Coordinates of C-alpha atoms and ligand atoms in Angstrom, one line a residue:
M1 CA 229.4 92.2 -80.3
F2 CA 226.2 91.2 -78.7
I3 CA 225.3 91.7 -75.1
C4 CA 222.4 89.5 -73.6
Y5 CA 219.6 91.9 -72.9
K6 CA 217.3 89.7 -71.2
Y7 CA 220.4 88.9 -68.7
N8 CA 220.4 92.3 -68.3
K9 CA 216.7 92.8 -67.7
V10 CA 217.1 90.2 -64.9
I11 CA 219.7 91.9 -63.3
K12 CA 217.9 95.2 -63.6
E13 CA 214.7 94.2 -62.2
T14 CA 216.6 92.4 -59.1
Y15 CA 218.8 95.5 -58.7
V16 CA 215.6 97.8 -58.4
T17 CA 214.0 95.7 -55.9
F18 CA 216.8 95.5 -53.6
R19 CA 217.8 99.2 -54.2
R20 CA 214.5 100.8 -53.4
K21 CA 212.8 97.9 -51.2
I22 CA 209.3 96.8 -52.4
Q23 CA 206.8 99.2 -51.6
L24 CA 203.3 97.6 -51.5
T25 CA 200.4 99.8 -52.3
A26 CA 197.1 99.7 -50.2
K27 CA 195.4 97.1 -52.3
T28 CA 196.7 93.6 -52.8
M29 CA 197.0 91.5 -55.9
E30 CA 194.5 89.1 -54.7
E31 CA 191.8 91.7 -54.2
L32 CA 192.4 92.8 -57.9
V33 CA 192.5 89.3 -59.1
S34 CA 189.2 88.6 -57.3
L35 CA 187.5 91.7 -58.7
C36 CA 188.7 90.9 -62.4
K37 CA 187.2 87.4 -62.1
R38 CA 184.0 88.1 -60.3
R39 CA 183.1 91.0 -62.7
G40 CA 184.3 89.6 -65.9
F41 CA 187.6 91.6 -66.8
I42 CA 190.2 88.6 -66.8
F43 CA 190.0 84.9 -66.4
Q44 CA 192.7 82.4 -66.3
S45 CA 193.1 80.8 -69.6
G46 CA 191.7 77.0 -69.9
E47 CA 190.5 77.3 -66.4
I48 CA 188.2 74.6 -66.9
Y49 CA 191.0 72.1 -67.5
G50 CA 193.1 73.4 -64.7
G51 CA 194.6 76.6 -66.4
M52 CA 197.7 77.2 -68.3
Q53 CA 200.5 79.2 -66.6
G54 CA 201.2 82.5 -67.9
M55 CA 198.1 83.1 -69.9
Y56 CA 194.9 85.1 -69.4
D57 CA 191.7 85.5 -71.2
Y58 CA 190.0 88.9 -71.3
G59 CA 186.2 88.6 -70.4
P60 CA 183.5 91.0 -71.4
L61 CA 184.6 94.0 -69.4
G62 CA 188.3 93.3 -69.9
V63 CA 188.1 93.5 -73.6
E64 CA 186.4 96.7 -73.5
L65 CA 189.1 98.2 -71.1
K66 CA 191.7 97.0 -73.1
N67 CA 190.3 98.3 -76.4
N68 CA 189.7 101.8 -74.9
L69 CA 193.4 101.8 -73.5
K70 CA 194.7 100.8 -77.0
H71 CA 192.5 103.3 -78.7
A72 CA 193.9 106.1 -76.2
W73 CA 197.5 105.2 -77.4
W74 CA 196.7 105.0 -81.1
S75 CA 194.9 108.2 -80.9
A76 CA 197.8 109.9 -79.0
M77 CA 200.4 108.3 -81.6
V78 CA 198.8 108.0 -85.0
Y79 CA 195.9 110.5 -85.0
E80 CA 197.5 113.4 -83.1
N81 CA 200.8 113.3 -84.9
D82 CA 200.8 113.5 -88.7
N83 CA 204.4 112.1 -89.0
I84 CA 203.3 108.9 -87.3
E85 CA 201.9 106.0 -89.3
G86 CA 200.3 102.7 -88.0
L87 CA 201.2 99.1 -89.0
D88 CA 199.6 95.5 -88.2
A89 CA 202.2 93.2 -89.1
S90 CA 202.4 89.3 -88.8
I91 CA 202.7 87.7 -85.6
L92 CA 204.7 84.7 -87.2
S93 CA 207.9 85.8 -87.8
N94 CA 210.7 84.8 -90.3
P95 CA 213.7 83.1 -88.3
T96 CA 216.0 85.3 -90.7
V97 CA 214.6 88.5 -89.1
L98 CA 215.3 87.2 -85.5
K99 CA 218.8 86.2 -86.6
Y100 CA 219.7 89.7 -87.6
S101 CA 217.8 91.3 -84.7
G102 CA 220.1 89.4 -82.2
H103 CA 217.4 87.5 -80.7
E104 CA 218.3 84.0 -81.8
D105 CA 221.9 84.7 -80.0
T106 CA 220.7 86.6 -77.1
F107 CA 217.0 86.6 -76.2
S108 CA 217.6 84.3 -73.1
D109 CA 217.2 84.3 -69.2
P110 CA 219.5 82.2 -67.0
M111 CA 217.6 79.1 -65.9
V112 CA 218.4 76.8 -62.9
D113 CA 216.7 73.3 -62.2
C114 CA 216.2 72.0 -58.6
K115 CA 217.4 68.4 -58.7
A116 CA 215.2 67.5 -55.9
C117 CA 211.7 68.5 -57.0
N118 CA 212.5 69.3 -60.9
A119 CA 211.1 72.6 -60.7
R120 CA 212.6 75.1 -62.9
W121 CA 213.5 78.8 -61.8
R122 CA 214.6 82.0 -63.5
N123 CA 217.9 82.4 -61.6
D124 CA 217.1 85.8 -60.0
L125 CA 214.3 83.8 -58.2
I126 CA 216.5 81.9 -56.3
V127 CA 217.3 83.1 -52.8
D128 CA 220.2 81.8 -50.6
S129 CA 221.1 79.3 -53.2
K130 CA 217.9 77.5 -52.3
C131 CA 214.7 76.0 -54.5
P132 CA 211.9 78.5 -53.7
S133 CA 209.8 75.5 -53.9
C134 CA 211.2 72.9 -51.7
K135 CA 214.2 74.7 -50.3
S136 CA 216.9 72.3 -51.5
S137 CA 220.3 73.5 -52.3
D138 CA 220.7 70.7 -55.1
L139 CA 220.5 73.1 -57.9
T140 CA 222.3 73.1 -61.4
E141 CA 224.4 75.9 -62.6
P142 CA 222.5 78.4 -64.5
R143 CA 222.2 78.1 -68.1
P144 CA 220.8 80.4 -70.8
F145 CA 217.1 79.5 -72.0
N146 CA 216.0 81.0 -75.0
L147 CA 212.6 82.6 -74.6
M148 CA 211.2 82.4 -78.4
F149 CA 208.3 80.1 -79.2
K150 CA 209.0 78.3 -82.2
T151 CA 206.3 76.7 -84.6
A152 CA 206.3 74.4 -87.6
V153 CA 205.2 76.0 -90.8
G154 CA 203.4 73.8 -93.6
P155 CA 202.5 70.2 -93.3
I156 CA 205.6 68.7 -92.5
D157 CA 207.1 69.1 -89.0
D158 CA 210.7 67.9 -89.5
G159 CA 212.3 71.2 -88.1
T160 CA 213.5 72.6 -91.4
S161 CA 210.6 75.0 -91.9
F162 CA 209.5 76.9 -88.8
A163 CA 208.7 80.5 -87.7
Y164 CA 209.0 82.2 -84.4
L165 CA 206.0 84.0 -82.7
R166 CA 207.6 87.4 -82.5
P167 CA 208.9 88.3 -79.1
E168 CA 208.4 92.0 -79.8
T169 CA 206.3 93.9 -82.2
A170 CA 209.3 96.1 -83.1
Q171 CA 211.0 93.9 -85.7
Q172 CA 208.3 93.8 -88.1
I173 CA 208.3 97.8 -87.8
F174 CA 212.1 97.9 -88.8
I175 CA 211.7 95.2 -91.8
N176 CA 208.7 97.3 -93.1
F177 CA 210.6 100.5 -92.9
K178 CA 211.1 101.0 -96.8
N179 CA 207.5 100.0 -97.2
V180 CA 206.1 102.7 -95.1
V181 CA 208.5 105.3 -96.2
D182 CA 207.8 104.8 -100.0
S183 CA 203.9 104.4 -99.4
S184 CA 203.6 107.5 -97.2
S185 CA 206.3 109.9 -98.4
K186 CA 207.8 110.5 -95.1
S187 CA 210.9 112.2 -94.4
L188 CA 212.8 112.4 -91.0
P189 CA 211.7 112.6 -88.0
F190 CA 208.7 110.1 -88.4
G191 CA 207.5 107.3 -86.6
I192 CA 205.8 103.8 -87.2
A193 CA 203.4 102.8 -84.6
Q194 CA 202.0 99.2 -83.8
I195 CA 199.9 97.5 -81.4
G196 CA 199.9 93.8 -81.2
K197 CA 200.6 90.3 -79.4
A198 CA 204.1 89.3 -78.4
F199 CA 205.1 85.9 -77.1
R200 CA 207.9 85.1 -74.6
N201 CA 208.4 81.7 -73.2
E202 CA 209.0 83.0 -69.6
I203 CA 210.6 80.5 -67.2
T204 CA 208.5 81.8 -64.3
P205 CA 205.5 83.6 -65.2
R206 CA 204.1 85.4 -62.3
N207 CA 202.0 88.1 -60.6
F208 CA 198.8 87.7 -62.5
I209 CA 199.1 89.4 -65.9
F210 CA 202.5 91.2 -65.0
R211 CA 204.7 88.6 -66.4
V212 CA 202.9 86.5 -68.9
R213 CA 203.8 84.1 -72.0
E214 CA 201.4 86.0 -74.1
F215 CA 200.9 89.8 -74.0
E216 CA 200.4 92.8 -76.1
Q217 CA 202.7 95.6 -76.6
M218 CA 202.2 99.3 -77.7
E219 CA 205.3 100.3 -79.5
L220 CA 206.6 103.2 -81.4
E221 CA 209.6 103.3 -83.5
F222 CA 210.6 106.9 -83.9
F223 CA 213.2 107.6 -86.7
V224 CA 215.3 110.7 -86.3
V225 CA 218.5 112.1 -87.9
P226 CA 221.7 110.8 -85.8
G227 CA 222.8 113.5 -83.8
T228 CA 219.1 114.8 -82.8
D229 CA 218.5 111.5 -80.9
D230 CA 219.3 112.6 -77.3
E231 CA 216.9 115.5 -77.6
W232 CA 214.1 113.4 -79.1
H233 CA 214.6 110.6 -76.4
N234 CA 214.0 113.1 -73.6
S235 CA 211.2 114.6 -75.5
W236 CA 209.5 111.2 -75.6
V237 CA 210.1 110.2 -71.9
Q238 CA 208.0 113.2 -71.1
K239 CA 205.4 112.6 -73.5
R240 CA 204.9 109.0 -72.3
L241 CA 204.8 110.3 -68.6
D242 CA 202.1 112.7 -69.5
W243 CA 200.2 110.0 -71.3
W244 CA 200.2 107.7 -68.5
V245 CA 199.0 110.4 -66.1
Q246 CA 195.9 111.0 -68.6
Q247 CA 195.1 107.4 -68.2
G248 CA 194.9 107.7 -64.5
V249 CA 198.4 106.5 -63.2
P250 CA 199.7 109.5 -61.5
M251 CA 203.3 110.7 -61.1
E252 CA 203.3 109.7 -57.3
S253 CA 203.1 106.2 -58.4
I254 CA 205.9 106.4 -60.9
E255 CA 209.7 106.3 -60.9
L256 CA 212.0 106.9 -63.7
Y257 CA 214.7 104.3 -63.8
E258 CA 218.0 105.2 -65.7
V259 CA 219.4 102.0 -67.0
P260 CA 223.0 102.0 -66.2
S261 CA 225.5 101.6 -69.2
D262 CA 226.7 98.1 -68.1
E263 CA 222.9 97.0 -67.9
L264 CA 221.8 98.2 -71.3
A265 CA 220.3 96.1 -74.1
H266 CA 222.6 95.3 -77.0
Y267 CA 220.9 97.8 -79.1
S268 CA 220.7 100.5 -76.7
K269 CA 222.7 103.8 -76.2
R270 CA 220.3 104.9 -73.3
T271 CA 217.2 103.4 -71.8
V272 CA 214.7 105.1 -69.4
D273 CA 212.3 102.6 -67.7
V274 CA 208.8 104.0 -66.5
M275 CA 208.5 102.1 -63.2
Y276 CA 205.2 101.6 -61.4
K277 CA 204.4 100.8 -58.0
F278 CA 202.5 97.5 -58.8
P279 CA 201.0 95.6 -55.9
H280 CA 203.8 93.1 -55.8
G281 CA 206.4 96.1 -56.1
L282 CA 208.3 98.5 -58.1
E283 CA 208.6 97.1 -61.5
E284 CA 208.7 98.2 -65.2
L285 CA 205.7 99.6 -67.1
E286 CA 207.5 100.7 -70.1
G287 CA 210.9 101.2 -71.4
I288 CA 212.0 104.1 -73.6
A289 CA 215.1 103.2 -75.5
N290 CA 217.5 105.0 -77.8
R291 CA 218.1 101.9 -80.1
T292 CA 220.6 103.9 -82.4
D293 CA 220.8 102.8 -85.8
F294 CA 221.2 99.1 -84.6
D295 CA 218.2 97.6 -86.2
L296 CA 217.8 99.2 -89.5
G297 CA 221.8 98.8 -89.7
S298 CA 221.4 95.2 -89.1
H299 CA 218.4 94.4 -91.5
T300 CA 219.9 96.5 -94.4
K301 CA 221.5 95.6 -97.6
N302 CA 224.7 97.3 -98.6
Q303 CA 226.0 97.7 -95.0
D304 CA 229.5 98.7 -96.2
E305 CA 228.3 101.6 -98.1
L306 CA 226.4 103.0 -95.1
D307 CA 227.7 104.9 -92.3
I308 CA 226.4 102.7 -89.2
S309 CA 227.6 103.5 -85.9
A310 CA 226.2 100.3 -84.2
K311 CA 228.0 97.1 -84.0
V312 CA 225.8 94.9 -86.2
M313 CA 226.0 91.4 -87.7
E314 CA 227.3 91.2 -91.4
N315 CA 224.0 90.7 -93.3
K316 CA 224.2 89.1 -96.7
S317 CA 220.6 88.2 -97.0
S318 CA 218.5 91.2 -97.0
N319 CA 217.5 92.7 -100.5
T320 CA 216.6 96.2 -99.4
R321 CA 218.2 99.5 -98.3
L322 CA 217.0 100.6 -95.1
A323 CA 218.1 104.0 -95.2
I324 CA 216.9 107.6 -96.0
Q325 CA 218.3 109.9 -98.7
D326 CA 219.3 113.4 -97.6
I327 CA 217.7 115.7 -100.1
E328 CA 220.6 118.4 -100.0
T329 CA 223.7 116.2 -99.5
R330 CA 222.2 113.2 -101.5
K331 CA 223.8 111.1 -98.7
W332 CA 221.9 107.9 -97.4
V333 CA 221.4 108.2 -93.6
V334 CA 220.5 105.2 -91.4
P335 CA 218.2 107.0 -88.9
Y336 CA 218.4 106.4 -85.2
V337 CA 215.3 105.2 -83.4
I338 CA 213.7 106.3 -80.0
E339 CA 211.4 103.6 -79.1
P340 CA 208.7 103.9 -76.4
S341 CA 207.6 100.3 -75.8
A342 CA 204.7 99.7 -73.1
G343 CA 203.0 96.7 -72.2
V344 CA 199.0 96.7 -72.5
D345 CA 198.4 93.9 -69.8
R346 CA 200.9 95.8 -67.4
G347 CA 198.9 99.1 -68.2
I348 CA 195.7 97.5 -67.4
L349 CA 197.2 96.3 -64.4
A350 CA 198.4 99.6 -63.1
I351 CA 195.3 101.6 -64.3
M352 CA 193.2 99.0 -62.3
N353 CA 195.4 99.1 -59.1
E354 CA 194.7 103.0 -59.2
A355 CA 191.3 103.0 -59.7
Y356 CA 190.2 100.6 -57.4
N357 CA 188.7 102.0 -54.1
I358 CA 187.2 100.9 -51.1
E359 CA 185.0 103.8 -49.7
Q360 CA 183.4 103.7 -46.2
L361 CA 179.9 105.0 -46.3
E362 CA 177.4 106.3 -43.7
G363 CA 175.9 103.7 -41.5
G364 CA 179.0 101.3 -41.5
K365 CA 178.5 100.4 -45.1
E366 CA 181.3 100.3 -47.7
R367 CA 181.6 100.3 -51.5
T368 CA 184.1 99.0 -53.9
V369 CA 184.3 101.6 -56.8
L370 CA 186.5 101.5 -59.8
K371 CA 187.3 105.2 -60.4
L372 CA 188.6 104.6 -64.0
K373 CA 189.2 107.6 -66.3
P374 CA 185.8 107.9 -68.2
H375 CA 187.4 107.2 -71.6
L376 CA 188.7 103.9 -70.5
S377 CA 185.5 102.7 -68.6
P378 CA 184.3 99.5 -70.1
I379 CA 180.6 100.6 -70.0
K380 CA 180.1 104.6 -70.2
A381 CA 176.5 104.8 -69.1
A382 CA 174.0 102.4 -67.9
V383 CA 170.3 103.2 -68.4
I384 CA 168.2 101.7 -65.7
P385 CA 164.2 101.6 -65.9
L386 CA 162.9 102.0 -62.4
K387 CA 160.4 99.0 -63.0
K388 CA 161.4 96.2 -65.3
N389 CA 157.8 95.2 -66.1
N390 CA 156.5 98.8 -67.1
D391 CA 156.3 98.8 -70.9
D392 CA 156.6 102.7 -70.9
L393 CA 159.5 102.9 -68.8
V394 CA 161.3 100.3 -70.5
K395 CA 160.5 102.1 -74.1
L396 CA 161.6 105.5 -72.8
A397 CA 165.0 103.6 -71.4
S398 CA 165.6 101.6 -74.4
D399 CA 165.3 104.8 -76.8
L400 CA 167.4 106.5 -74.7
K401 CA 170.2 103.7 -74.6
S402 CA 169.9 103.7 -78.7
T403 CA 170.4 107.3 -78.8
L404 CA 173.4 107.4 -76.3
Q405 CA 174.7 104.2 -78.3
K406 CA 174.8 106.2 -81.4
L407 CA 177.1 108.6 -80.2
N408 CA 180.1 106.2 -80.7
L409 CA 181.6 106.9 -77.4
G410 CA 181.7 103.1 -76.4
R411 CA 179.4 100.6 -74.8
I412 CA 176.0 101.9 -73.2
V413 CA 173.8 99.2 -71.3
L414 CA 170.2 98.9 -70.6
E415 CA 170.0 97.6 -67.2
N416 CA 166.5 96.0 -67.1
T417 CA 166.7 94.4 -63.7
G418 CA 164.4 96.6 -61.8
N419 CA 167.0 96.9 -58.9
I420 CA 168.4 100.2 -58.8
G421 CA 170.5 99.8 -55.8
K422 CA 172.1 96.6 -56.9
G423 CA 172.6 98.2 -60.2
Y424 CA 174.4 101.1 -58.7
R425 CA 176.5 98.7 -56.9
R426 CA 177.5 96.7 -59.8
H427 CA 178.5 99.7 -62.1
D428 CA 180.6 101.2 -59.2
E429 CA 182.6 98.3 -59.2
I430 CA 183.2 98.0 -62.9
G431 CA 183.8 101.8 -63.4
T432 CA 180.8 103.0 -65.0
P433 CA 180.7 107.1 -65.1
L434 CA 177.0 107.4 -65.2
C435 CA 173.9 105.5 -64.1
I436 CA 170.8 107.0 -65.7
T437 CA 167.4 106.0 -64.3
I438 CA 164.2 106.3 -65.9
D439 CA 161.1 106.7 -63.4
F440 CA 157.6 107.7 -63.6
D441 CA 158.3 111.4 -63.6
S442 CA 160.3 110.9 -66.6
L443 CA 157.3 110.0 -68.6
E444 CA 155.8 113.4 -67.7
D445 CA 158.5 115.8 -67.9
M446 CA 161.2 114.0 -70.1
T447 CA 163.9 114.2 -67.5
A448 CA 166.1 111.5 -65.9
T449 CA 168.0 111.1 -62.6
V450 CA 171.7 111.0 -63.4
R451 CA 174.1 109.5 -60.6
D452 CA 177.8 110.2 -60.7
R453 CA 180.0 107.2 -60.0
D454 CA 182.5 109.1 -57.9
T455 CA 180.5 111.6 -56.0
M456 CA 177.2 109.5 -55.9
E457 CA 175.6 112.7 -56.3
Q458 CA 172.4 112.6 -58.2
K459 CA 170.6 115.2 -60.5
R460 CA 167.7 115.6 -62.8
I461 CA 168.7 116.3 -66.2
K462 CA 166.5 116.8 -69.4
I463 CA 166.5 113.6 -71.4
N464 CA 167.6 115.6 -74.9
S465 CA 170.6 117.0 -73.2
L466 CA 171.9 113.7 -72.0
P467 CA 174.0 113.1 -75.3
E468 CA 175.7 116.3 -74.8
Y469 CA 176.1 115.7 -71.0
L470 CA 177.7 112.3 -71.5
I471 CA 180.1 113.7 -74.4
K472 CA 181.4 115.9 -71.8
V473 CA 181.9 113.3 -69.1
V474 CA 183.6 110.8 -71.4
N475 CA 186.0 113.2 -73.4
G476 CA 186.7 115.4 -70.3
Ligands
GAP1 N1 211.0 96.2 -78.2 C1 211.3 96.6 -76.9 C2 210.9 95.8 -75.8 O1 210.1 94.6 -76.2 P1 211.0 95.2 -73.3 O2 211.2 96.0 -72.2 O3 211.4 93.7 -73.2 O4 211.2 95.8 -74.7 C3 208.4 96.2 -73.5 O5 209.3 95.0 -73.3 C4 207.3 96.3 -72.6 O6 206.8 95.2 -72.8 C5 207.5 96.0 -70.9 O7 207.9 97.3 -70.4 C6 206.4 95.5 -70.5 O8 205.4 96.5 -70.3 C7 206.0 94.5 -71.4 N2 206.3 93.2 -71.4 C8 207.6 92.5 -71.7 N3 207.7 91.4 -71.3 C9 206.3 90.9 -70.6 C10 205.8 89.9 -70.1 N4 206.4 88.7 -70.1 N5 204.5 89.9 -69.6 C11 203.9 91.1 -69.7 N6 204.3 92.2 -70.4 C12 205.5 92.2 -70.9

């Protein structure tokens, strides 16, 4: 039996909102959206033609921040754990995969049409049986709307040859299970990690990059011996909380939500959601689910010969056994799966929200400062020559920029505008941890003024010790 998991998700989000009341943080979404556009983090997609709902483009600084966040996740998963391997699978998905995963039948949201203004709404957004836009009560009954995007494959678009744009990255991990096991000689417990785009035709995309139609996920499928799953689940919840704290999302802004059994996804034995206090309210940042043996059990051949505990659809199409042989008992085991699944875009929103600060300065002035963790900052250091037309200053600054760039810590910029104050303000606002000024004394004594973003303190440091200094700042 399948239970519609998107329905459940809708109920869950509504439930949380009513239960805990919306707690707004000090910053508004408008402030964040404005900073993102002004400084080149995130733009509305297709803006010059009026924009497209639920789609955003990451600008020069946004792409750096996003890459840094994904790198932090990849390091924590793949590089720090020898029993986790990576994968980068295709986005276009064979419909058969999404048939056996349950998505064709169940991946839908209840949708309502307003007969007066023709607007379409997700049912949970209807308050007092009225259209949120024109307030008419002349609404249709809710009906399921499948959220998967379809596209034609090949030159003839007659509906017979099509693919789905994957609605989660997870399914490609399950169908590659045997490829990864065979090529990397893995035994349980082990994991497969993937970062990539997912697509959902959300009925009502909203709240900036929180609910969009095209987004990125960072998903780990961690395969364990059945019976050890509860313990592994708890341990992954803790690991994921620790990781979010390291990215600058403090525990004070997080709540764990134990999804009640009647609201669980069709594949889940237990799910714990990491809820974050977004500017628009408390909502899901990441879900950590025990998917049991549902997915491998659904996609495997010879289902009858395997001990599958989940209620799966009969599968006569698969040509591969998705199980692992126990070396001692020689028995084939379909592993259970623990899945921490985080949204990159929601992560960016939470991190930006936490980092955004307006500080009152002496003399009635104020500054906007993005106190990002340095490993996430789009620019790690700005090297600023005191005068832009002075060849000696510019040469020394430019050489320093090249030296620091070679450390491979991320982007270093040469800020050759000649306006130190303006440079400091810009780099505070985009989260650059250090500004390094090269002045006339630098030519004499080979020192530079280093200004710290958070304390605004300035100190003179020998230029040849700046690489080591920057490594410490960025790597903590
Ligand atoms: N594989 C499990 C899965 O996809 P999910 O709770 O539907 O579970 C996981 O999605 C994460 O993906 C969410 O916690 C959220 O961070 C992100 N996500 C889901 N839908 C999204 C959307 N429309 N826009 C942005 N992020 C989304």
